[in-house]
Amino acid sequence: TQLVCSNDSNSIKVFVRVRPLTQGTGLTTDGDNGLCLKVTSPNTIRLLSKPEPRTFTYDHVADMDTSQDAVFSSVAKNIVESCMNGYNGTIFAYGQTGSGKTFTMLGPSELDNFTDELRGVIPRSFEYLFFLINREAERSGQSKSFLCKCSFIEIYNEQIYDLLDTASASLFVRENIKKGVFVEGAVEKFVNSAAEAYQVLSMGWRNRRVASTSMNRESSRSHAVFSMSLESKESVNEVVNIRTSQLNLVDLAGSERQKDTHTEGSRLKEASSINRSLMCLGQVIMALVDVSNGKNRHICYRDSKLTFLLRDSLGGNAKTYIIANVHPGSRCFGETLSTLHFAQRAKLIKNKAVINEDTHGNVK
Amino acid sequence: MASLSNSGWRDVCDKFKNAQTLSCEESLKDPVNDPYRSKYKARELIREIHCTLKSLEACEGEEESGGDGREQRASEAFVDGQRDELFTDGLCGESPPGMLTAKLAAVEFYLGVNHAETEELSAGHEHLMNCVMLLERCRVSSENVSLSIHVRNELGIMWTRRDEAEKALQFLETAEFIYQRYMKEDGSPPMDKIEYFTTEEKLLTDQERTEKFEFIYTYTKYYLAQVYKIVGETERAATYCHNTLQRLLPLKQFNRMEWALNAATLSQYYISKGQFMEGRHCLSAASVILGLAEVPSEAAAQESEAASEQREKNRMQSAHISRCWIKYCLNLLEDAKKLLEDNTGELDTDRQDELKRERTLGEEEEVKSRKSALLFGSEDTFDSIASLEEKVPCLFPLDFSEARAVFLVGQNHVKEAKEYFQMEGHVTDHVEILQDHSALFRTLAFFEEDLEARCKMHKRRIDMLEPVCNELNAQYYLMIRRQLMFELAEIYNEMMDLKMIRANTQADTQSLDKHSIKKINHLCSSAVKYFHMFLDSLRSPDGKFPEKMEEDVLRPALVARFRMARLYSKLICSLPSAQLENLNKALDNYTCITQYCEEHPEAAAAVETELELSKEMVELLPFKINRLKVAMVANN
């Protein structure tokens, strides 16, 4: 068996995209023409903070005039290619509500036409993936075949909902020794072309909107995860070789809504608003335990559903790109700074391969 | 309220009630684009109450002119530290002016919280400080003590929001002082802040008052726990977490499952600090309290989904607590091992004797004094917690039988944890438990003198880890597999060493039999196989070994090379050509290490000893190889 692993130090790459200033986005910044940042090179951004401006460096920084196609080429192309070769890939969009996450991932919201120049990373990834699949199948004659399945879920309030089956109750994340982490009972649709994949996507997207109005779920507070699993089957001299990989395309909840311990640092967990619940105390203690590194300990609280589901993508053996979307308006300064900080921290995320090694006395 | 008519007072009470409803209930339904609509309406109502009270104060002010000037201190320069004066100076709380002041203070409090909730921090701060100043005019008494603590809690929250933990600490510590002194000197059930604006018939009962008051103080503890954490006083923070949990215990309404989980988590703090007594206490309390949690019956679970979910959740928490117990046992064993081992990793018997002597000499007294410091338990749980504690050792085990007692407790919890965290559905958790089980065996083996018995323990480890390592999907469980591969390699390596020692002691009288050689070689090559697998897992997709290894795999990768080199040179073979081949492989691996460290000098620190030995071997091995070559030529 071939061991799959990408060990380059850049397993998580960060792409920062600055959206253009426009009216009518519902942001408090409407009508504000002051800018709080400047793209200074293809991988640096300068935030006009006081007293000194600060420069941040990323794998790539895209200015306001960057086309959807350019974003796709630098972020997704490579990941889709590695998926063809059997590696998992994930693309996240992160940022404040209104900073352009959905535009980057999907394109204009009223979009039905698959060929629109403004379509986003997701539809472009479909096209490219099926382009590669068809080319590969043709090249190999009859020996190679592909199977592609899609699922689309939403995580709201730590509950998982299936966007392809709105009638289902909330679902659970489980693990299997062969399949890894999966959402139990999530509908999987087989797709044979980019157009079919796009149909699945737009159906789920519609359901997401319906759910957000009828069930009082706010889409800016939910994460949407579109997953494609790709299986390639190759038969050479009676031997069948099967390879699987997964491509996750994630539209994260608005960053301003994720005020948890990690993004907020030193803010107190308050008890009065939580009705005598002790859950917050748990978080306090966890923070205590976390300080004492190196010791073998067990933490009783599970990761969030999202991080658990995408564990492979946050370090480990997957290719991951984070697109950090920022709004250049000066009134967004605070959120933009926090997004830029997050994007910097993201590069440090890694699953440590801690080795249980006896450090004493083994040298004989 | 002499100067306010009955209907006037009723009007104030109604306004207050409306404000409460608006602020707590209506505001939840406010639209996203107008999130504070209800809060703003509530604010208006409280302001109206404020006006009414102010006009009253103006009347009364003629009778009693002004305060004592304390409120003239600038709010910025305020230091919340004149604590004794709070109890000795000022208006009597019961007196009409005292009551009126408390009511005005309460209004300022509500305004302060309202502003803070609508993100107007500095206005909020001003109101809260007004509240503190007003209260300072009065002596602390049952009419105002609850509010005095409450307002300081809020100021604590506010100052941490502004990243000024030191200031927050001042207010919270004063709150703590006020509570303690009040309870010592008065202790009667105090008025709650919602009672300032209620009509007679709706006043709280003494029991309700006490309950609310105790809760407010519990919040103080809870906030202090967090602020101590922020300012870096982790030990204090842990104590306050402990306090918070303890204060909840005697109450009727608290979520036992959450409580147990929090206590279990706290135990992990203590064991990581090496405080096993406290760790054990938290875990025992966690187990006992979880046992008291209400769990729906099986029949109920079949009827309703909610009940079955609740049952499932209870099983999960119980398994989590078992896992905390496993870590407790494991850390106790490992720390004992560290105390007892000599520089070759073997049991140091002198040290063992010394520690045993020390233990009989009065260490128990120290243990007793520590034990009295932090205890959980209410009347009905105290005994069950204590009896559970007695079943688990908390002193470092010093010999095999003591170690075995700890091991068995751990192993029992392994069994229980595995019942919930089954492989199907919980792969990562299940494997982690297996790894802990293996580690329990590893430390137990340290205390075992009989080499054969030790080998059997290691064999158990292999039996539990090897099938999992081979079955886990390499793509999804790369990290776990790396750990397993390395551990398996180490176990085989260890077993080979043990067999070698045994063989060498026998070899004095007889030469190695065929069976032993076969066994040793098998262990040797299995170890090599897993080290190889581990190193292969570091390769890039196109099969290349990384030129520069990442920090987290650097040491393991170089150690793996080092071990492999040694294993190759230990393989026993009769054919000189095979021996030559193995020696060359050993040399290759040693060279790998020295070369890597030459190209990346920063790596040398991670493998200091190994590097030194490798350098020697790179010089020595070629001679050995040459000698062997010469001998081979001569024999031909």
Short mmCIF file of C-alpha atoms in Angstrom, two decimals, chain B residues 282-631:
data_model
loop_
_atom_site.label_atom_id
_atom_site.label_comp_id
_atom_site.label_asym_id
_atom_site.label_seq_id
_atom_site.Cartn_x
_atom_site.Cartn_y
_atom_site.Cartn_z
CA CYS B 282 -12.01 15.24 42.03
CA LEU B 283 -12.39 11.97 40.18
CA SER B 284 -14.06 10.21 43.08
CA ALA B 285 -16.48 13.09 43.44
CA ALA B 286 -17.11 13.03 39.69
CA SER B 287 -17.89 9.32 39.75
CA VAL B 288 -20.17 9.60 42.77
CA ILE B 289 -22.09 12.62 41.49
CA LEU B 290 -22.52 11.12 38.05
CA GLY B 291 -23.93 8.05 39.77
CA LEU B 292 -26.56 10.30 41.34
CA ALA B 293 -27.62 11.89 38.07
CA GLU B 294 -31.10 11.05 37.00
CA VAL B 295 -31.00 8.67 34.08
CA PRO B 296 -34.16 7.63 32.27
CA SER B 297 -34.94 3.94 32.52
CA GLU B 298 -34.42 1.62 29.62
CA ALA B 299 -38.16 1.38 29.16
CA ALA B 300 -38.45 5.15 29.02
CA ALA B 301 -35.61 5.27 26.52
CA GLN B 302 -37.50 2.96 24.19
CA GLU B 303 -40.54 5.18 24.40
CA SER B 304 -39.03 8.59 23.82
CA GLU B 305 -36.14 9.82 21.79
CA ALA B 306 -35.21 12.46 24.32
CA ALA B 307 -34.93 9.86 27.07
CA SER B 308 -32.79 7.62 24.95
CA GLU B 309 -30.54 10.54 24.08
CA GLN B 310 -30.23 11.35 27.74
CA ARG B 311 -29.27 7.75 28.51
CA GLU B 312 -26.71 7.76 25.75
CA LYS B 313 -25.26 10.99 27.02
CA ASN B 314 -24.93 9.59 30.48
CA ARG B 315 -23.06 6.57 29.14
CA MET B 316 -20.73 8.87 27.26
CA GLN B 317 -19.94 11.06 30.27
CA SER B 318 -19.33 8.01 32.35
CA ALA B 319 -16.87 6.76 29.73
CA HIS B 320 -15.17 10.16 29.71
CA ILE B 321 -14.73 10.00 33.45
CA SER B 322 -13.30 6.51 33.13
CA ARG B 323 -10.78 7.91 30.69
CA CYS B 324 -9.80 10.54 33.22
CA TRP B 325 -9.29 7.76 35.74
CA ILE B 326 -7.08 5.91 33.25
CA LYS B 327 -4.90 8.99 32.89
CA TYR B 328 -4.74 9.28 36.65
CA CYS B 329 -3.43 5.73 37.01
CA LEU B 330 -1.07 6.12 34.09
CA ASN B 331 0.46 9.35 35.36
CA LEU B 332 0.81 7.98 38.87
CA LEU B 333 2.67 4.96 37.52
CA GLU B 334 4.80 6.97 35.15
CA ASP B 335 5.79 9.54 37.74
CA ALA B 336 6.69 6.73 40.15
CA LYS B 337 8.78 5.15 37.43
CA LYS B 338 10.64 8.39 36.85
CA LEU B 339 11.41 8.58 40.54
CA LEU B 340 12.68 5.04 40.68
CA GLU B 341 14.67 4.52 37.52
CA ASP B 342 18.43 4.69 37.18
CA ASN B 343 20.19 6.15 34.17
CA THR B 344 19.67 3.02 32.11
CA GLY B 345 15.93 3.04 32.74
CA GLU B 346 16.01 0.13 35.16
CA LEU B 347 14.67 -0.02 38.69
CA ASP B 348 17.12 1.58 41.12
CA THR B 349 16.79 -0.57 44.24
CA ASP B 350 18.72 1.80 46.50
CA ARG B 351 16.35 4.57 45.55
CA GLN B 352 13.45 2.21 46.12
CA ASP B 353 14.58 1.43 49.67
CA GLU B 354 15.18 5.07 50.40
CA LEU B 355 11.71 6.09 49.21
CA LYS B 356 10.11 3.33 51.23
CA ARG B 357 11.86 4.55 54.32
CA GLU B 358 10.83 8.11 53.64
CA ARG B 359 7.26 7.09 53.24
CA THR B 360 7.00 5.50 56.64
CA LEU B 361 8.46 8.64 58.12
CA GLY B 362 5.59 11.02 58.46
CA GLU B 363 4.78 11.79 54.87
CA GLU B 364 1.26 10.77 55.71
CA GLU B 365 0.87 13.73 57.99
CA GLU B 366 1.61 16.07 55.18
CA VAL B 367 -0.95 14.21 53.13
CA LYS B 368 -3.57 14.73 55.82
CA SER B 369 -2.99 18.44 56.00
CA ARG B 370 -3.23 18.78 52.28
CA LYS B 371 -6.40 16.78 52.26
CA SER B 372 -8.18 19.14 54.58
CA ALA B 373 -7.53 22.02 52.21
CA LEU B 374 -9.83 21.11 49.38
CA LEU B 375 -12.76 18.82 49.75
CA PHE B 376 -15.90 18.16 47.86
CA GLY B 377 -19.04 16.80 49.32
CA SER B 378 -22.33 17.62 50.85
CA GLU B 379 -23.74 15.68 53.78
CA ASP B 380 -25.14 12.90 51.67
CA THR B 381 -22.22 12.44 49.32
CA PHE B 382 -19.27 12.86 51.63
CA ASP B 383 -19.06 9.24 52.73
CA SER B 384 -19.47 7.71 49.31
CA ILE B 385 -16.74 9.95 47.90
CA ALA B 386 -14.40 9.05 50.75
CA SER B 387 -15.02 5.34 50.38
CA LEU B 388 -14.37 5.47 46.65
CA GLU B 389 -11.11 7.30 47.31
CA GLU B 390 -9.96 4.56 49.64
CA LYS B 391 -10.16 2.03 46.85
CA VAL B 392 -7.57 3.81 44.74
CA PRO B 393 -3.99 4.46 45.86
CA CYS B 394 -2.67 7.96 45.55
CA LEU B 395 0.88 7.58 46.78
CA PHE B 396 3.58 6.65 44.31
CA PRO B 397 3.74 2.88 43.99
CA LEU B 398 7.20 1.70 45.00
CA ASP B 399 7.15 -1.97 44.11
CA PHE B 400 5.42 -4.41 41.82
CA SER B 401 2.47 -5.21 44.04
CA GLU B 402 1.70 -1.54 44.64
CA ALA B 403 2.11 -0.78 40.95
CA ARG B 404 -0.17 -3.66 40.10
CA ALA B 405 -2.91 -2.24 42.33
CA VAL B 406 -2.81 1.03 40.39
CA PHE B 407 -2.59 -0.81 37.10
CA LEU B 408 -5.69 -2.87 37.87
CA VAL B 409 -7.77 0.20 38.63
CA GLY B 410 -6.64 1.65 35.33
CA GLN B 411 -7.35 -1.54 33.46
CA ASN B 412 -10.88 -1.69 34.86
CA HIS B 413 -11.53 1.79 33.58
CA VAL B 414 -10.08 0.80 30.21
CA LYS B 415 -12.70 -1.88 30.03
CA GLU B 416 -15.48 0.50 30.97
CA ALA B 417 -14.37 3.26 28.63
CA LYS B 418 -14.16 0.80 25.74
CA GLU B 419 -17.77 -0.22 26.24
CA TYR B 420 -18.88 3.19 25.11
CA PHE B 421 -15.99 4.17 22.86
CA GLN B 422 -16.19 1.17 20.58
CA MET B 423 -14.07 0.93 17.50
CA GLU B 424 -17.10 1.17 15.23
CA GLY B 425 -18.18 4.78 15.50
CA HIS B 426 -15.37 6.07 17.72
CA VAL B 427 -12.13 5.01 16.08
CA THR B 428 -9.91 7.78 17.41
CA ASP B 429 -11.16 7.52 20.98
CA HIS B 430 -11.00 3.76 20.94
CA VAL B 431 -7.43 3.71 19.71
CA GLU B 432 -6.43 6.32 22.26
CA ILE B 433 -7.77 4.07 25.00
CA LEU B 434 -5.82 1.15 23.57
CA GLN B 435 -2.70 3.30 23.58
CA ASP B 436 -3.29 4.11 27.23
CA HIS B 437 -3.81 0.47 28.01
CA SER B 438 -0.54 -0.32 26.32
CA ALA B 439 1.16 2.43 28.28
CA LEU B 440 -0.25 1.00 31.52
CA PHE B 441 1.37 -2.32 30.67
CA ARG B 442 4.61 -0.57 29.75
CA THR B 443 4.94 1.10 33.14
CA LEU B 444 3.84 -2.02 35.00
CA ALA B 445 6.56 -3.98 33.20
CA PHE B 446 9.11 -1.59 34.68
CA PHE B 447 8.25 -2.87 38.16
CA GLU B 448 8.36 -6.54 37.12
CA GLU B 449 11.63 -8.26 37.90
CA ASP B 450 11.06 -11.48 36.05
CA LEU B 451 12.20 -10.99 32.46
CA GLU B 452 9.93 -13.66 31.01
CA ALA B 453 6.89 -12.11 32.70
CA ARG B 454 7.98 -8.72 31.44
CA CYS B 455 8.17 -10.03 27.90
CA LYS B 456 4.66 -11.38 28.23
CA MET B 457 3.38 -7.94 29.17
CA HIS B 458 4.99 -6.45 26.11
CA LYS B 459 3.49 -9.21 24.03
CA ARG B 460 0.07 -8.14 25.31
CA ARG B 461 0.80 -4.64 24.07
CA ILE B 462 1.65 -5.94 20.64
CA ASP B 463 -1.48 -8.04 20.51
CA MET B 464 -3.67 -5.04 21.19
CA LEU B 465 -1.93 -2.57 18.89
CA GLU B 466 -0.70 -4.55 15.89
CA PRO B 467 -4.05 -5.52 14.34
CA VAL B 468 -5.34 -1.94 14.72
CA CYS B 469 -2.24 -0.46 13.15
CA ASN B 470 -2.61 -2.70 10.15
CA GLU B 471 -6.30 -2.12 9.69
CA LEU B 472 -6.53 1.62 10.10
CA ASN B 473 -7.02 3.50 6.88
CA ALA B 474 -3.64 5.02 6.15
CA GLN B 475 -5.11 8.05 4.50
CA TYR B 476 -7.47 9.12 7.27
CA TYR B 477 -5.52 8.01 10.30
CA LEU B 478 -1.98 8.94 9.36
CA MET B 479 -1.12 10.57 12.68
CA ILE B 480 -2.45 7.76 14.82
CA ARG B 481 -0.76 5.17 12.66
CA ARG B 482 2.55 6.93 12.98
CA GLN B 483 2.27 6.73 16.72
CA LEU B 484 1.30 3.09 16.59
CA MET B 485 4.09 2.16 14.20
CA PHE B 486 6.65 3.82 16.38
CA GLU B 487 5.30 2.25 19.52
CA LEU B 488 5.19 -1.23 17.99
CA ALA B 489 8.77 -0.83 16.81
CA GLU B 490 9.81 0.19 20.31
CA ILE B 491 8.02 -2.76 21.88
CA TYR B 492 9.71 -5.26 19.55
CA ASN B 493 12.99 -3.54 20.23
CA GLU B 494 12.45 -3.82 23.96
CA MET B 495 11.46 -7.47 23.74
CA MET B 496 14.53 -8.22 21.67
CA ASP B 497 16.68 -6.65 24.36
CA LEU B 498 15.02 -8.67 27.08
CA LYS B 499 15.52 -11.91 25.13
CA MET B 500 19.12 -10.96 24.49
CA ILE B 501 19.80 -10.40 28.19
CA ARG B 502 18.27 -13.75 29.01
CA ALA B 503 20.19 -15.46 26.24
CA ASN B 504 23.44 -13.88 27.40
CA THR B 505 23.03 -15.08 30.97
CA GLN B 506 22.38 -18.56 29.68
CA ALA B 507 25.18 -18.37 27.16
CA ASP B 508 27.72 -18.67 29.95
CA THR B 509 26.85 -22.30 30.25
CA GLN B 510 25.62 -23.18 26.82
CA SER B 511 25.65 -21.52 23.44
CA LEU B 512 22.48 -20.01 22.00
CA ASP B 513 20.03 -22.62 20.78
CA LYS B 514 18.45 -22.40 17.39
CA HIS B 515 15.08 -21.53 18.83
CA SER B 516 16.40 -18.50 20.73
CA ILE B 517 18.26 -17.24 17.69
CA LYS B 518 15.15 -17.51 15.60
CA LYS B 519 13.12 -15.69 18.23
CA ILE B 520 15.64 -12.89 18.61
CA ASN B 521 15.96 -12.42 14.88
CA HIS B 522 12.22 -12.34 14.50
CA LEU B 523 11.85 -9.62 17.13
CA CYS B 524 14.74 -7.73 15.59
CA SER B 525 13.33 -7.69 12.10
CA SER B 526 9.81 -6.85 13.32
CA ALA B 527 11.22 -3.81 15.07
CA VAL B 528 13.09 -2.84 11.90
CA LYS B 529 9.92 -3.33 9.87
CA TYR B 530 7.90 -0.90 11.98
CA PHE B 531 10.65 1.71 12.14
CA HIS B 532 10.78 1.46 8.37
CA MET B 533 7.04 1.90 8.08
CA PHE B 534 7.26 4.92 10.31
CA LEU B 535 9.97 6.52 8.21
CA ASP B 536 8.08 5.72 5.02
CA SER B 537 5.06 7.53 6.37
CA LEU B 538 7.12 10.72 6.28
CA ARG B 539 7.73 10.47 2.57
CA SER B 540 6.02 12.88 0.22
CA PRO B 541 3.38 11.67 -2.23
CA ASP B 542 5.99 11.03 -4.89
CA GLY B 543 8.02 8.90 -2.52
CA LYS B 544 10.70 11.39 -1.61
CA PHE B 545 12.03 11.74 1.88
CA PRO B 546 11.72 15.33 3.14
CA GLU B 547 14.97 17.23 2.96
CA LYS B 548 14.16 19.08 6.11
CA MET B 549 12.04 17.36 8.69
CA GLU B 550 9.47 19.18 10.77
CA GLU B 551 10.13 19.69 14.41
CA ASP B 552 7.50 17.27 15.64
CA VAL B 553 8.86 14.32 13.70
CA LEU B 554 12.52 15.24 13.75
CA ARG B 555 13.54 13.42 16.89
CA PRO B 556 11.38 10.33 16.31
CA ALA B 557 12.72 10.03 12.76
CA LEU B 558 16.35 10.26 13.81
CA VAL B 559 15.82 7.94 16.77
CA ALA B 560 14.18 5.46 14.41
CA ARG B 561 17.32 5.52 12.25
CA PHE B 562 19.48 5.08 15.30
CA ARG B 563 17.49 2.10 16.53
CA MET B 564 17.50 0.52 13.11
CA ALA B 565 21.27 0.83 12.89
CA ARG B 566 21.63 -0.91 16.20
CA LEU B 567 19.08 -3.60 15.30
CA TYR B 568 20.88 -4.41 12.06
CA SER B 569 24.11 -4.91 13.92
CA LYS B 570 22.38 -7.20 16.44
CA LEU B 571 20.84 -9.55 13.89
CA ILE B 572 22.44 -12.94 14.35
CA CYS B 573 23.39 -14.70 11.20
CA SER B 574 25.73 -17.52 10.43
CA LEU B 575 26.46 -16.49 6.86
CA PRO B 576 29.26 -13.89 6.76
CA SER B 577 27.84 -12.38 3.57
CA ALA B 578 24.52 -11.72 5.29
CA GLN B 579 26.33 -10.31 8.28
CA LEU B 580 28.27 -8.00 6.02
CA GLU B 581 25.10 -6.81 4.43
CA ASN B 582 23.56 -6.06 7.84
CA LEU B 583 26.62 -4.17 9.01
CA ASN B 584 26.50 -2.07 5.89
CA LYS B 585 22.88 -1.26 6.55
CA ALA B 586 23.73 -0.29 10.10
CA LEU B 587 26.47 1.99 8.80
CA ASP B 588 24.07 3.56 6.32
CA ASN B 589 21.65 4.44 9.08
CA TYR B 590 24.33 5.88 11.35
CA THR B 591 25.62 7.91 8.42
CA CYS B 592 22.13 9.16 7.74
CA ILE B 593 21.98 10.69 11.20
CA THR B 594 25.39 12.32 11.08
CA GLN B 595 24.78 13.68 7.62
CA TYR B 596 21.40 15.09 8.48
CA CYS B 597 22.81 16.84 11.51
CA GLU B 598 25.66 18.24 9.46
CA GLU B 599 23.24 19.71 6.96
CA HIS B 600 20.88 20.88 9.66
CA PRO B 601 23.00 21.78 12.68
CA GLU B 602 19.92 22.81 14.66
CA ALA B 603 18.81 19.18 14.71
CA ALA B 604 21.81 18.09 16.76
CA ALA B 605 20.32 19.34 20.00
CA ALA B 606 17.33 17.03 19.68
CA VAL B 607 19.44 13.87 19.45
CA GLU B 608 22.57 14.75 21.33
CA THR B 609 23.46 11.34 22.72
CA GLU B 610 22.39 9.47 19.63
CA LEU B 611 24.43 11.78 17.43
CA GLU B 612 27.55 11.33 19.49
CA LEU B 613 27.28 7.55 19.38
CA SER B 614 26.46 7.62 15.69
CA LYS B 615 29.60 9.62 14.98
CA GLU B 616 31.67 7.02 16.80
CA MET B 617 30.01 4.20 14.96
CA VAL B 618 30.56 5.87 11.61
CA GLU B 619 34.25 5.75 12.42
CA LEU B 620 34.37 2.31 13.97
CA LEU B 621 32.05 0.27 11.78
CA PRO B 622 34.15 0.48 8.59
CA PHE B 623 37.01 -1.29 10.45
CA LYS B 624 34.68 -4.04 11.55
CA ILE B 625 33.32 -4.33 8.04
CA ASN B 626 36.81 -4.49 6.60
CA ARG B 627 37.87 -7.14 9.07
CA LEU B 628 34.86 -9.19 8.12
CA LYS B 629 35.67 -8.77 4.45
CA VAL B 630 39.25 -9.90 5.01
CA ALA B 631 38.05 -12.89 6.98
#
